Coordinates of C-alpha atoms and ligand atoms in Angstrom, one line a residue:
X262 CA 0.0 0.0 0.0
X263 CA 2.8 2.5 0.9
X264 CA 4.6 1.9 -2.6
X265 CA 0.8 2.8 -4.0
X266 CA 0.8 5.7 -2.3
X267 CA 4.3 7.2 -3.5
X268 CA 3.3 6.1 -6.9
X269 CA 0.1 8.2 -7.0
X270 CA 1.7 10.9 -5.2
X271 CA 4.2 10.9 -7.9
X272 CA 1.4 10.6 -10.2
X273 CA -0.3 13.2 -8.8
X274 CA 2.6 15.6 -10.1
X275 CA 2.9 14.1 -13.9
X276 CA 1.5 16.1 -16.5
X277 CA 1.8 13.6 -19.0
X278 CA -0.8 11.8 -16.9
X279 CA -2.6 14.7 -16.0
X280 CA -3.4 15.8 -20.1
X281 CA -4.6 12.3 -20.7
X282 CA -6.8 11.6 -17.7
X283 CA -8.7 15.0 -17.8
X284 CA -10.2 13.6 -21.2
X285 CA -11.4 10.5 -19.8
X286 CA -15.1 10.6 -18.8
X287 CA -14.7 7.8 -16.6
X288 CA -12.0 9.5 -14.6
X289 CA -14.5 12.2 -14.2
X290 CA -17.3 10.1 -13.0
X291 CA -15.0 8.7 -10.2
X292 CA -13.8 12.5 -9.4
X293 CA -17.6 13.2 -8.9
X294 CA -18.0 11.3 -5.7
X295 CA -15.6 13.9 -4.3
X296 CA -16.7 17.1 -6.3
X297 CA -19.6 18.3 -6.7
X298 CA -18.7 20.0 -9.4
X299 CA -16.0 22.2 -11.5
X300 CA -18.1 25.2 -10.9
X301 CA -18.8 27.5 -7.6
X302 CA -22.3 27.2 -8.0
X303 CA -22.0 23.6 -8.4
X304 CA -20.4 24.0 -4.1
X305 CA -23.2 26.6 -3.4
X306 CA -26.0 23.7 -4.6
X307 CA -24.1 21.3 -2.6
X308 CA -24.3 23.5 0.4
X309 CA -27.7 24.0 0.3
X310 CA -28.1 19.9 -0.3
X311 CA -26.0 19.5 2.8
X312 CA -28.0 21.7 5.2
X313 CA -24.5 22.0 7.1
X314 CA -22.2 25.3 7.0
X315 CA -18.9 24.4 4.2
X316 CA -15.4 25.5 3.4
X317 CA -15.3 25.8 -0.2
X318 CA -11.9 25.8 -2.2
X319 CA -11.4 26.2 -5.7
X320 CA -9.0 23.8 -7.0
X321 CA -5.3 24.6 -8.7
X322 CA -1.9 25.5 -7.1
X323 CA 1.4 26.9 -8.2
X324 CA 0.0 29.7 -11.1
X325 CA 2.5 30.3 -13.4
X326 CA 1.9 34.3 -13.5
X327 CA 1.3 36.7 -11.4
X328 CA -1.9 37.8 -13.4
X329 CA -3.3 34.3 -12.7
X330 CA -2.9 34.8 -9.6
X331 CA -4.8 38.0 -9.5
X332 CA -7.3 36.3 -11.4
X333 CA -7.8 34.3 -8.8
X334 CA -8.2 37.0 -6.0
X335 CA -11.2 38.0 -8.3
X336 CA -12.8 34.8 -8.1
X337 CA -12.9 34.4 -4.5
X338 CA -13.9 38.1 -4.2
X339 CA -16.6 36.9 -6.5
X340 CA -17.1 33.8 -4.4
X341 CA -17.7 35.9 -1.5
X342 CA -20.4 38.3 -2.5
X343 CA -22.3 35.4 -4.2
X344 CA -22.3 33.9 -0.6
X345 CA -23.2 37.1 1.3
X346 CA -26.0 37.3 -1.4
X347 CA -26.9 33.6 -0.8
X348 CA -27.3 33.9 3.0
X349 CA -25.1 30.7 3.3
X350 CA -22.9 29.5 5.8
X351 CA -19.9 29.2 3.9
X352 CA -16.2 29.9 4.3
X353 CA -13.2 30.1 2.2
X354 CA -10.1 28.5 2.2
X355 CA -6.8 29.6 0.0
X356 CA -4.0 27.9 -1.2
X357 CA -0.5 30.6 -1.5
X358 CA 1.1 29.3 -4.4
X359 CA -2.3 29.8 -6.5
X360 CA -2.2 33.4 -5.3
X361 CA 1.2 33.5 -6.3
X362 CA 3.9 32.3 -4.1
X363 CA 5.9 31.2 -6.0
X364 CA 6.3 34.2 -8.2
X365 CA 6.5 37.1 -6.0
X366 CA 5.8 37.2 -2.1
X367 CA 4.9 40.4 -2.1
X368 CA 2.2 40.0 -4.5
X369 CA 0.5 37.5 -2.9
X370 CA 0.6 38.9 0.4
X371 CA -1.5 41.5 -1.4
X372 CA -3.5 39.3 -3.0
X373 CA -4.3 37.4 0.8
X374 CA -4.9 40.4 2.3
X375 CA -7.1 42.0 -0.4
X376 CA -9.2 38.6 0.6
X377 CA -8.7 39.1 4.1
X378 CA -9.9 42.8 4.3
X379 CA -13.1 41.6 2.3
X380 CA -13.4 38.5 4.5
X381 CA -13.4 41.2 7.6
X382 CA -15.7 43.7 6.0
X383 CA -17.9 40.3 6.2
X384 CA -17.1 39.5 9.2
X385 CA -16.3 36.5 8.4
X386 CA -13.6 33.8 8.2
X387 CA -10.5 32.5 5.9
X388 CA -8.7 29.8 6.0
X389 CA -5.2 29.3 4.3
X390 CA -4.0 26.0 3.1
X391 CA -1.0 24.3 3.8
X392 CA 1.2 22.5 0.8
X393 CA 4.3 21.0 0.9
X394 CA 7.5 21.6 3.4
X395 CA 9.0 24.1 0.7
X396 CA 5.9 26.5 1.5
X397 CA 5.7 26.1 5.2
X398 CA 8.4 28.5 6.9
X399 CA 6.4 31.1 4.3
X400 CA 2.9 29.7 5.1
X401 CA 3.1 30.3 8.6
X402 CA 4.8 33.2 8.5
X403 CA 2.1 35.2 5.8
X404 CA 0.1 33.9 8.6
X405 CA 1.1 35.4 11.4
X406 CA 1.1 38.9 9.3
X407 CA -2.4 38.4 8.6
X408 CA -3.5 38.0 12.1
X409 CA -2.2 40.9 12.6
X410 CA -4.7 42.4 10.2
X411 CA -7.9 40.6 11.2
X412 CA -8.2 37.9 14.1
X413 CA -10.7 35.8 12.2
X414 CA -7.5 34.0 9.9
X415 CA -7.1 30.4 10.0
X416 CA -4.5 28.4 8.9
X417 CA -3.9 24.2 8.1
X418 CA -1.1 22.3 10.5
X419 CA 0.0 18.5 9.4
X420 CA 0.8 16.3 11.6
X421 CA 2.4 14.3 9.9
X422 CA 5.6 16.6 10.7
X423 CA 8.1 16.6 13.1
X424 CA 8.4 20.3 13.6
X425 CA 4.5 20.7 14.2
X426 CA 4.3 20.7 17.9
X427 CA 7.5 23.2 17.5
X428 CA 5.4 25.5 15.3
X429 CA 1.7 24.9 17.7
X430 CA 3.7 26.0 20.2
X431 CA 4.3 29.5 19.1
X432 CA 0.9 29.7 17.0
X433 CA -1.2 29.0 19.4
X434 CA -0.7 32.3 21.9
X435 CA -1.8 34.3 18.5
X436 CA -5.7 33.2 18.6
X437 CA -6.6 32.9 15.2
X438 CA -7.7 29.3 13.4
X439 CA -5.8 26.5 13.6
X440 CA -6.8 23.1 11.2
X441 CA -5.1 20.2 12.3
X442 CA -4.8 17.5 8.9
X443 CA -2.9 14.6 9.2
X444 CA -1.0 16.1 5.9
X445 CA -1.5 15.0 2.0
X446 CA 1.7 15.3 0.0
X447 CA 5.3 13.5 0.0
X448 CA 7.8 14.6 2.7
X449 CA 10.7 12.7 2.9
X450 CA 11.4 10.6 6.4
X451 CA 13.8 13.3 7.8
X452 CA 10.8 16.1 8.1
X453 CA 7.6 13.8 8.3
X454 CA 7.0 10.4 10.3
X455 CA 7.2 7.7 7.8
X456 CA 4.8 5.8 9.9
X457 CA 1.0 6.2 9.8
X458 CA 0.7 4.9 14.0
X459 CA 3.5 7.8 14.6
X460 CA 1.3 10.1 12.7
X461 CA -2.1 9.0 14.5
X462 CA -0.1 9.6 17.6
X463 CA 1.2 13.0 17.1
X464 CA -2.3 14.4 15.5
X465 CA -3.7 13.3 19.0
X466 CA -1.0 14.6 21.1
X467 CA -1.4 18.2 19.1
X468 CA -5.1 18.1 19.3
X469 CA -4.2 18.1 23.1
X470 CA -2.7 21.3 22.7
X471 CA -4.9 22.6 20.8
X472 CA -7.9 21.7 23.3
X473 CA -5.6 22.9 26.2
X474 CA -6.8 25.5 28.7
X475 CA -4.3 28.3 27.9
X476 CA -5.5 27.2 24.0
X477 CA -8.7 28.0 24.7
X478 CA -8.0 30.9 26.7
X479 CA -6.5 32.6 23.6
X480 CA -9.7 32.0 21.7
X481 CA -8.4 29.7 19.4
X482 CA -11.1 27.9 16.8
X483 CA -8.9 24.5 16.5
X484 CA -10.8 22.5 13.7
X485 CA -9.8 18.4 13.7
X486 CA -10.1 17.9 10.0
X487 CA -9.9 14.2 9.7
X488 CA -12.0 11.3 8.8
X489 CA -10.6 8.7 11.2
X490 CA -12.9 7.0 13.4
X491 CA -10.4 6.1 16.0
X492 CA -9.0 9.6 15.9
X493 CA -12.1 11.5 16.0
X494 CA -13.0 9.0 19.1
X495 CA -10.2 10.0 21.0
X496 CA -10.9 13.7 20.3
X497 CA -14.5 13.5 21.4
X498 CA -13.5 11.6 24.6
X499 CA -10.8 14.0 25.5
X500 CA -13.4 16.8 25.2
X501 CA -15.7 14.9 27.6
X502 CA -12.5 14.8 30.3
X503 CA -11.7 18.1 30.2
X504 CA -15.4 19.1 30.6
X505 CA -15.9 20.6 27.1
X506 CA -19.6 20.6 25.5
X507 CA -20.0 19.0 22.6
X508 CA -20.1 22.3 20.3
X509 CA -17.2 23.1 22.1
X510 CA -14.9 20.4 19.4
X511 CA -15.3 21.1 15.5
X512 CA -14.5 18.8 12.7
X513 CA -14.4 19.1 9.0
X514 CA -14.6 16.7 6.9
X515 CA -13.9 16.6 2.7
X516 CA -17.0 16.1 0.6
X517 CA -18.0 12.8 0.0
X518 CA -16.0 11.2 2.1
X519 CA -17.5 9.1 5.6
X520 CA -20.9 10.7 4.8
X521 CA -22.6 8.6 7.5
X522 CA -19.8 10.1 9.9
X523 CA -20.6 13.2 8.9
X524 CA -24.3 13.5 10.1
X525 CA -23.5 11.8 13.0
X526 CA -21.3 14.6 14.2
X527 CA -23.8 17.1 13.0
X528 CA -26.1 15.6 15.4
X529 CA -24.2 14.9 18.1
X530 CA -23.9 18.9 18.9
X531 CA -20.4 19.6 17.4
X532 CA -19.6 22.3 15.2
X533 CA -19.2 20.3 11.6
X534 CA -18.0 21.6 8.4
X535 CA -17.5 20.3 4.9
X536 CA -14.9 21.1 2.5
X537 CA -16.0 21.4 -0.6
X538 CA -13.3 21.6 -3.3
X539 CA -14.5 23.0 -7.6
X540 CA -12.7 24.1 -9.8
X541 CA -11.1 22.5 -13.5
X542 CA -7.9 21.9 -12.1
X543 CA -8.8 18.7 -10.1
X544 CA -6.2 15.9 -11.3
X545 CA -3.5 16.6 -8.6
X546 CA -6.3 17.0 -5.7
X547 CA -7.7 13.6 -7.0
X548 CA -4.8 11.9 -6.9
X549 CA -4.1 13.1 -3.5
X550 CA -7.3 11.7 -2.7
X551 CA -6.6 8.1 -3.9
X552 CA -3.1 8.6 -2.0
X553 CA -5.0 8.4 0.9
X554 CA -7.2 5.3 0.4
X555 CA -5.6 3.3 -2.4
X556 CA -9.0 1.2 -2.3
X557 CA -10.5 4.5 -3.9
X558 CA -7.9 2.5 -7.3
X559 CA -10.6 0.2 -7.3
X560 CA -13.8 2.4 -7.3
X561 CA -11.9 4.3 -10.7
X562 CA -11.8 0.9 -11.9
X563 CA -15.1 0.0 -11.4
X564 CA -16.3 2.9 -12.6
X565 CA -14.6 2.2 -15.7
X566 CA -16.4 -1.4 -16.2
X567 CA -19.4 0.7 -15.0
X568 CA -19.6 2.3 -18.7
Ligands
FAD129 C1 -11.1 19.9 6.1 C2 -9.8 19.4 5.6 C3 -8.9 20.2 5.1 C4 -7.6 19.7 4.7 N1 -6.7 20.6 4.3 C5 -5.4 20.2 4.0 C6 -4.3 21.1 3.8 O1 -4.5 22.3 3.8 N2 -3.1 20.5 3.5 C7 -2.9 19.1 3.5 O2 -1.7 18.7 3.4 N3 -3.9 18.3 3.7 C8 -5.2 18.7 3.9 N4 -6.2 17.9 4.1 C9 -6.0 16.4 3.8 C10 -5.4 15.7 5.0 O3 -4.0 16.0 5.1 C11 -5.5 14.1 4.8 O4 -4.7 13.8 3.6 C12 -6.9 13.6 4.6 O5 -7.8 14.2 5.5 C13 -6.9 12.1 5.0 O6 -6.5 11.8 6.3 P1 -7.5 11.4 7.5 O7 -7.2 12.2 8.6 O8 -8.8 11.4 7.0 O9 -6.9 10.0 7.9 P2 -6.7 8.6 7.1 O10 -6.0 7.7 8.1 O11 -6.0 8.9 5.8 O12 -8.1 8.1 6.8 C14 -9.0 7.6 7.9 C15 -10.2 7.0 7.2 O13 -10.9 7.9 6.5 C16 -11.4 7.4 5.3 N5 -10.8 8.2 4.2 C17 -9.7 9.0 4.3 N6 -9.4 9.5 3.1 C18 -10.3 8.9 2.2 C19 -10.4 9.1 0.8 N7 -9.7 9.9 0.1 N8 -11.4 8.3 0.3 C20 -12.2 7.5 1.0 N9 -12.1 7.4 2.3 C21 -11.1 8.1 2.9 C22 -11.1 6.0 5.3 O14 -12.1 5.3 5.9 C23 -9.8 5.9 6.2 O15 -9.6 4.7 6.7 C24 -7.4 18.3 4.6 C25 -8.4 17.5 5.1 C26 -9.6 17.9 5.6 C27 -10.6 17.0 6.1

C-alpha cells in the first residue's frame, strides 16, 4: 500500500498523466464522488443539499503568472459576494502558491490580504491552506502577518511533521484558526514520520494542545479535519475529560468522504463543516485523494467497467 501511495503521489505531479486523464469521462465520473462539481455554484448547490455550513476551495496551485494569480483573487472576491448574497454558511479556504507564491511574495501577500480585508468587511472567516514543506516557513509566517490584520485567519497544521508541535507552540498564543490535517503530499522521512501509527499519535498529542486550557483561553477555533474513526473517538472523549460541551470540538470533513460520519457529528452537537473543493484543475487533488485510500484504485476501476 505504501509503494501505492508514492506512486500516485508521484502521479499526482505528472503532467503527461494529468493531459490524458482530464479527457477521460470515466475519470471524471469517479472525481464526482468527491466534487460536486467544477463550478462555484455547483459547491453553493451542494451546500444547500448539505444543510450544514462548508469551506469551499477552488481547485489549482502553483500559477505560473502573477496575473493568474490576480485572477484568482477575483474569483474568491466573486465567491464571497455570491455567498453574502446567498445567505449561506460558507467559508473560504486559499492555497498561497495559487495566489502566487511562488512568483512574488509580495504579491501575494496583497492578493491574501485584499481577501482578508473583504473577508473582515464580512465578518467572516479565511482559512489558508497548507502545501508542501518548501511552503511552510512562508505559510506560517504570511500567517502570522495576517492575524495581525484581522483575528478571524485560519491556517492548516499537518501532523504528519516533526516540527509541528514546534510550530503549535508559538501559533497557538496568537488566537486565530488552527486546522489540524494529518498532511497530504510527500515529505521525505527526515521532516515527516514515515509511519501512519507515529502520525495517528502525534495528530492526538497536538489536538491536546490545541484543546488545552491556555489554548482556549487565547480564543483559538482548533478545527480536527480528519475522517478517522479512531481519531475522531479520542478527540470526542478527551473533550468529555476536560469538561468541554459537545459544540465546544469542530471537525471538517472533505466532501463525500465518511458521509454517514458526517451527520453523525452534526447531530451529536459539534460544530461540523464540509470542505467542498470545484474548480477544472482537479487531477493533482484527485490523486491526492486516492493517496490516501488506495482502495478509492478500485472504485476508478469499477467505474470504468461501470460504462
Ligand atoms: C477539512 C480538511 C482540510 C484539509 N486541508 C489540507 C491542507 O491544507 N493541507 C494538507 O496537506 N492536507 C489537507 N487535508 C487532507 C489531509 O491532510 C489528509 O490527507 C486527509 O484528510 C486524509 O487523512 P485522514 O485524517 O482522514 O486519515 P486517514 O487515516 O487517511 O483516513 C482515515 C479513514 O478515513 C477514510 N478516508 C480518508 N481519506 C479517504 C479518501 N480519500 N477516500 C475515501 N475514504 C477516505 C477511510 O475510511 C480511512 O480509513 C485536509 C483534510 C480535511 C478533512
Amino acid at each position: 500500500m505504501d509503494i501505492l501511495r508514492s506512486v500516485l503521489l508521484a502521479g499526482s505531479q505528472s503532467r503527461w498523466l494529468r493531459e490524458r486523464a482530464q479527457r477521460y469521462g470515466f475519470v471524471r465520473n469517479a472525481v464526482s464522488r468527491f466534487m460536486p462539481g467544477e463550478t462555484v455554484e455547483a459547491a453553493l448547490d451542494a451546500t444547500r443539499a448539505l444543510g450544514v455550513g462548508t469551506v469551499l476551495t477552488q481547485l489549482g496551485e502553483n500559477v505560473s503568472d502573477l496575473e493568474q494569480a490576480r485572477g484568482v483573487t477575483r474569483h474568491y472576491l466573486d465567491v464571497l459576494e455570491r455567498v453574502r448574497q446567498s445567505g449561506l454558511d460558507v467559508e473560504i479556504s486559499v492555497k498561497l502558491t495559487q495566489l502566487g507564491l511562488d512568483l512574488s511574495r509580495e504579491e501575494c501577500e496583497k492578493n491574501l490580504l485584499t481577501l482578508v480585508e473583504r473577508v473582515r468587511a464580512l465578518s467572516r472567516w479565511i482559512w489558508i491552506d497548507i502545501e508542501s514543506t518548501a511552503y511552510t516557513d512562508r505559510t506560517l509566517d504570511i500567517y502570522r502577518r495576517m492575524m495581525a490584520a484581522y483575528p478571524r485567519v485560519g491556517v492548516c497544521i499537518q501532523a504528519y511533521l516533526y516540527r509541528t508541535a514546534e510550530d503549535l507552540r508559538s501559533l497557538l498564543p496568537l488566537g486565530g484558526g488552527l486546522r489540524l490535517v494529518k498532511g497530504a503530499y510527500r515529505e521525505p522521512p527526515d521532516k515527516a514520520f514515515p509511519k501512519k501509527s507515529d502520525v495517528d499519535e502525534n495528530y492526538f498529542r497536538l489536538a491536546e494542545q490545541l484543546l488545552s486550557a491556555d489554548a482556549r483561553a487565547k480564543g483559538v477555533r482548533a478545527i480536527f479535519g480528519t475522517h478517522d474513526p479512531v481519531l475522531i473517538g479520542r478527540i470526542e472523549e478527551l473533550g468529555r475529560t476536560s469538561g468541554l460541551s459537545p459544540e465546544d470540538l469542530e471537525f471538517q470533513m472533505l466532501y463525500g468522504i465518511r458521509r454517514q460520519e458526517q451527520e453523525r457529528l452534526a447531530k451529536a452537537g459539534h460544530k461540523f463543516r464540509v470542505l467542498i473543493s470545484y474548480g477544472d484543475a482537479w487531477f493533482a487533488w484527485y490523486m491526492r485523494r486516492l493517496a490516501e485510500r488506495p482502495a478509492n484504485v478500485l472504485f476508478v476501476a469499477k467505474s470504468l467497467f461501470a460504462r
